[in-house]
mmCIF file of C-alpha atoms in Angstrom:
data_model
loop_
_atom_site.group_PDB
_atom_site.id
_atom_site.type_symbol
_atom_site.label_atom_id
_atom_site.label_comp_id
_atom_site.label_asym_id
_atom_site.label_seq_id
_atom_site.Cartn_x
_atom_site.Cartn_y
_atom_site.Cartn_z
ATOM 1 C CA MET A 1 -0.040 -0.035 0.036
ATOM 2 C CA SER A 2 2.741 2.520 1.009
ATOM 3 C CA HIS A 3 4.695 1.728 -2.210
ATOM 4 C CA HIS A 4 1.654 2.560 -4.320
ATOM 5 C CA ILE A 5 1.174 5.981 -2.476
ATOM 6 C CA ILE A 6 4.769 6.811 -3.440
ATOM 7 C CA GLN A 7 4.256 5.816 -7.045
ATOM 8 C CA ASP A 8 1.138 7.966 -7.267
ATOM 9 C CA ALA A 9 3.139 10.797 -5.726
ATOM 10 C CA PHE A 10 5.815 10.695 -8.309
ATOM 11 C CA GLN A 11 3.252 10.730 -11.129
ATOM 12 C CA ALA A 12 1.531 13.752 -9.326
ATOM 13 C CA PHE A 13 4.953 15.734 -9.098
ATOM 14 C CA ALA A 14 5.574 14.956 -12.815
ATOM 15 C CA SER A 15 2.079 16.305 -13.774
ATOM 16 C CA SER A 16 2.862 19.750 -12.600
ATOM 17 C CA ASN A 17 -0.881 19.902 -11.705
ATOM 18 C CA PRO A 18 -1.264 21.692 -8.295
ATOM 19 C CA ASP A 19 -4.436 19.721 -7.379
ATOM 20 C CA GLN A 20 -2.711 16.402 -8.123
ATOM 21 C CA ILE A 21 0.393 17.450 -6.078
ATOM 22 C CA SER A 22 -1.669 18.823 -3.236
ATOM 23 C CA ALA A 23 -3.694 15.523 -2.972
ATOM 24 C CA VAL A 24 -0.584 13.442 -2.088
ATOM 25 C CA LEU A 25 0.723 15.874 0.697
ATOM 26 C CA THR A 26 -0.384 16.566 4.211
ATOM 27 C CA GLU A 27 -0.969 20.244 4.849
ATOM 28 C CA ASP A 28 2.114 20.433 7.054
ATOM 29 C CA ALA A 29 4.390 18.435 4.837
ATOM 30 C CA GLU A 30 8.093 19.034 4.700
ATOM 31 C CA TRP A 31 10.763 18.478 1.964
ATOM 32 C CA LEU A 32 14.324 18.481 3.113
ATOM 33 C CA SER A 33 17.229 18.538 0.578
ATOM 34 C CA PRO A 34 20.886 18.856 1.276
ATOM 35 C CA PRO A 35 21.777 22.496 2.102
ATOM 36 C CA GLY A 36 23.538 24.158 -0.753
ATOM 37 C CA ASN A 37 22.278 21.902 -3.426
ATOM 38 C CA ALA A 38 22.390 23.156 -6.946
ATOM 39 C CA THR A 39 18.686 23.243 -7.608
ATOM 40 C CA ALA A 40 17.986 25.412 -4.627
ATOM 41 C CA LEU A 41 20.845 27.672 -5.511
ATOM 42 C CA ALA A 42 19.802 27.957 -9.223
ATOM 43 C CA LEU A 43 16.286 28.730 -8.206
ATOM 44 C CA GLU A 44 17.302 30.926 -5.326
ATOM 45 C CA SER A 45 15.008 28.945 -3.065
ATOM 46 C CA THR A 46 15.364 27.056 0.091
ATOM 47 C CA HIS A 47 16.469 23.451 0.661
ATOM 48 C CA HIS A 48 13.820 23.023 3.372
ATOM 49 C CA MET A 49 10.324 23.486 2.125
ATOM 50 C CA VAL A 50 7.604 23.611 4.751
ATOM 51 C CA GLY A 51 3.978 23.248 3.971
ATOM 52 C CA ARG A 52 1.849 21.819 1.066
ATOM 53 C CA LYS A 53 1.656 25.148 -0.552
ATOM 54 C CA ALA A 54 5.477 25.654 -0.718
ATOM 55 C CA ILE A 55 6.072 22.226 -2.039
ATOM 56 C CA VAL A 56 3.245 22.638 -4.703
ATOM 57 C CA ARG A 57 4.689 25.877 -5.812
ATOM 58 C CA PHE A 58 8.052 24.466 -6.188
ATOM 59 C CA PHE A 59 6.840 21.502 -8.503
ATOM 60 C CA THR A 60 4.557 23.781 -10.473
ATOM 61 C CA GLU A 61 6.555 27.014 -10.771
ATOM 62 C CA GLY A 62 10.295 26.458 -9.668
ATOM 63 C CA PHE A 63 11.034 22.947 -10.920
ATOM 64 C CA PRO A 64 9.938 23.503 -14.505
ATOM 65 C CA ARG A 65 12.010 26.803 -14.790
ATOM 66 C CA LEU A 66 15.291 24.663 -14.292
ATOM 67 C CA PHE A 67 14.302 21.273 -15.522
ATOM 68 C CA ALA A 68 12.722 22.419 -18.708
ATOM 69 C CA ARG A 69 11.839 19.234 -20.616
ATOM 70 C CA ASP A 70 12.250 15.405 -20.982
ATOM 71 C CA VAL A 71 12.106 14.901 -17.193
ATOM 72 C CA THR A 72 12.117 11.243 -16.357
ATOM 73 C CA VAL A 73 12.316 9.665 -13.006
ATOM 74 C CA THR A 74 13.349 5.969 -13.030
ATOM 75 C CA LEU A 75 12.699 4.047 -9.849
ATOM 76 C CA HIS A 76 15.254 1.411 -9.206
ATOM 77 C CA GLY A 77 13.847 -0.012 -5.931
ATOM 78 C CA SER A 78 12.066 0.658 -2.728
ATOM 79 C CA HIS A 79 11.801 -0.593 0.752
ATOM 80 C CA THR A 80 8.813 -0.210 2.881
ATOM 81 C CA ASP A 81 8.845 -0.276 6.797
ATOM 82 C CA GLY A 82 5.417 0.757 8.031
ATOM 83 C CA ASP A 83 4.826 4.449 7.255
ATOM 84 C CA ARG A 84 8.291 4.823 5.865
ATOM 85 C CA VAL A 85 9.371 4.203 2.225
ATOM 86 C CA THR A 86 12.853 4.443 0.913
ATOM 87 C CA VAL A 87 13.241 4.900 -2.797
ATOM 88 C CA GLU A 88 16.341 4.762 -4.968
ATOM 89 C CA ALA A 89 15.938 6.601 -8.255
ATOM 90 C CA THR A 90 17.701 8.354 -11.237
ATOM 91 C CA MET A 91 16.350 11.643 -12.747
ATOM 92 C CA THR A 92 17.237 12.698 -16.117
ATOM 93 C CA ALA A 93 16.116 15.988 -17.838
ATOM 94 C CA THR A 94 17.071 18.740 -20.119
ATOM 95 C CA LEU A 95 17.984 21.853 -18.279
ATOM 96 C CA ALA A 96 16.653 25.301 -19.267
ATOM 97 C CA ASN A 97 20.035 26.066 -20.882
ATOM 98 C CA GLY A 98 19.719 22.931 -23.106
ATOM 99 C CA SER A 99 22.312 20.827 -21.049
ATOM 100 C CA PRO A 100 21.574 17.303 -20.134
ATOM 101 C CA TYR A 101 21.047 16.449 -16.330
ATOM 102 C CA THR A 102 21.352 12.957 -14.859
ATOM 103 C CA ASN A 103 21.711 12.349 -11.145
ATOM 104 C CA ASP A 104 20.884 9.524 -8.617
ATOM 105 C CA TYR A 105 18.682 10.135 -5.621
ATOM 106 C CA CYS A 106 17.609 8.407 -2.503
ATOM 107 C CA PHE A 107 14.346 9.589 -0.969
ATOM 108 C CA LEU A 108 13.022 8.704 2.544
ATOM 109 C CA PHE A 109 9.236 9.329 2.605
ATOM 110 C CA GLU A 110 7.383 9.494 5.859
ATOM 111 C CA LEU A 111 3.717 8.898 5.567
ATOM 112 C CA ARG A 112 0.838 9.946 7.789
ATOM 113 C CA ASP A 113 -2.715 8.908 7.202
ATOM 114 C CA GLY A 114 -1.969 7.774 3.641
ATOM 115 C CA LEU A 115 -0.181 11.072 2.644
ATOM 116 C CA ILE A 116 3.328 12.186 2.387
ATOM 117 C CA HIS A 117 4.230 14.071 5.616
ATOM 118 C CA ARG A 118 7.979 14.283 5.230
ATOM 119 C CA VAL A 119 10.592 13.859 2.470
ATOM 120 C CA ARG A 120 14.224 13.621 3.017
ATOM 121 C CA GLU A 121 16.073 13.858 -0.312
ATOM 122 C CA TYR A 122 19.678 12.586 -0.712
ATOM 123 C CA VAL A 123 21.570 13.443 -3.890
ATOM 124 C CA ASP A 124 25.124 13.769 -5.228
ATOM 125 C CA THR A 125 25.381 17.517 -4.703
ATOM 126 C CA ALA A 126 28.697 17.934 -6.348
ATOM 127 C CA ARG A 127 27.502 16.125 -9.575
ATOM 128 C CA GLY A 128 24.341 18.316 -9.608
ATOM 129 C CA HIS A 129 26.427 21.510 -9.135
ATOM 130 C CA ARG A 130 28.667 20.416 -12.154
ATOM 131 C CA MET A 131 25.686 19.752 -14.350
ATOM 132 C CA ILE A 132 23.852 22.928 -13.492
ATOM 133 C CA PHE A 133 26.642 25.433 -13.037
ATOM 134 C CA GLY A 134 29.510 23.631 -14.943
ATOM 135 C CA GLU A 135 31.741 23.860 -11.853
ATOM 136 C CA LEU A 136 32.115 22.568 -8.233
ATOM 137 C CA PRO A 137 31.156 24.892 -5.432
ATOM 138 C CA GLU A 138 33.947 26.548 -3.673
ATOM 139 C CA GLN A 139 35.024 24.636 -0.616
ATOM 140 C CA THR A 140 36.072 26.368 2.541
ATOM 141 C CA SER A 141 39.111 24.770 4.226
ATOM 142 C CA PRO A 142 39.768 24.741 7.916
ATOM 143 C CA THR A 143 42.295 27.452 8.895
ATOM 144 C CA GLN A 144 45.777 26.135 9.455
ATOM 145 C CA PRO A 145 47.526 27.189 12.695
#
């Protein structure tokens, strides 16, 4: 059952339809991505979206501005443990600048009452940064004594 909820959610996210996306999320849903990830930087948005409205706005307005076309999410496998579903996936797309994008993700979905309550997204941030910006982010190194 939980696995089907997640499959429906990925279809909703891909639809860009606000009603479909809203229908899979709790009102107080959260989406947490790694701080400094390339998507958040490119869209000048947060890595921690709080609330159904913020997540819907991201998938209907922000996401399509960066990932312009040919967006495909291939699910490689999932594991369900009660109200938690872990999904391994690869996303491919054509960026707004015409460049290709391919990256691997791991999502941990926490469900409540059959809806997505929290998502933790794990992704290769360096790879994403190279594909979106063409370079790695500057690293700060500890100060030498």
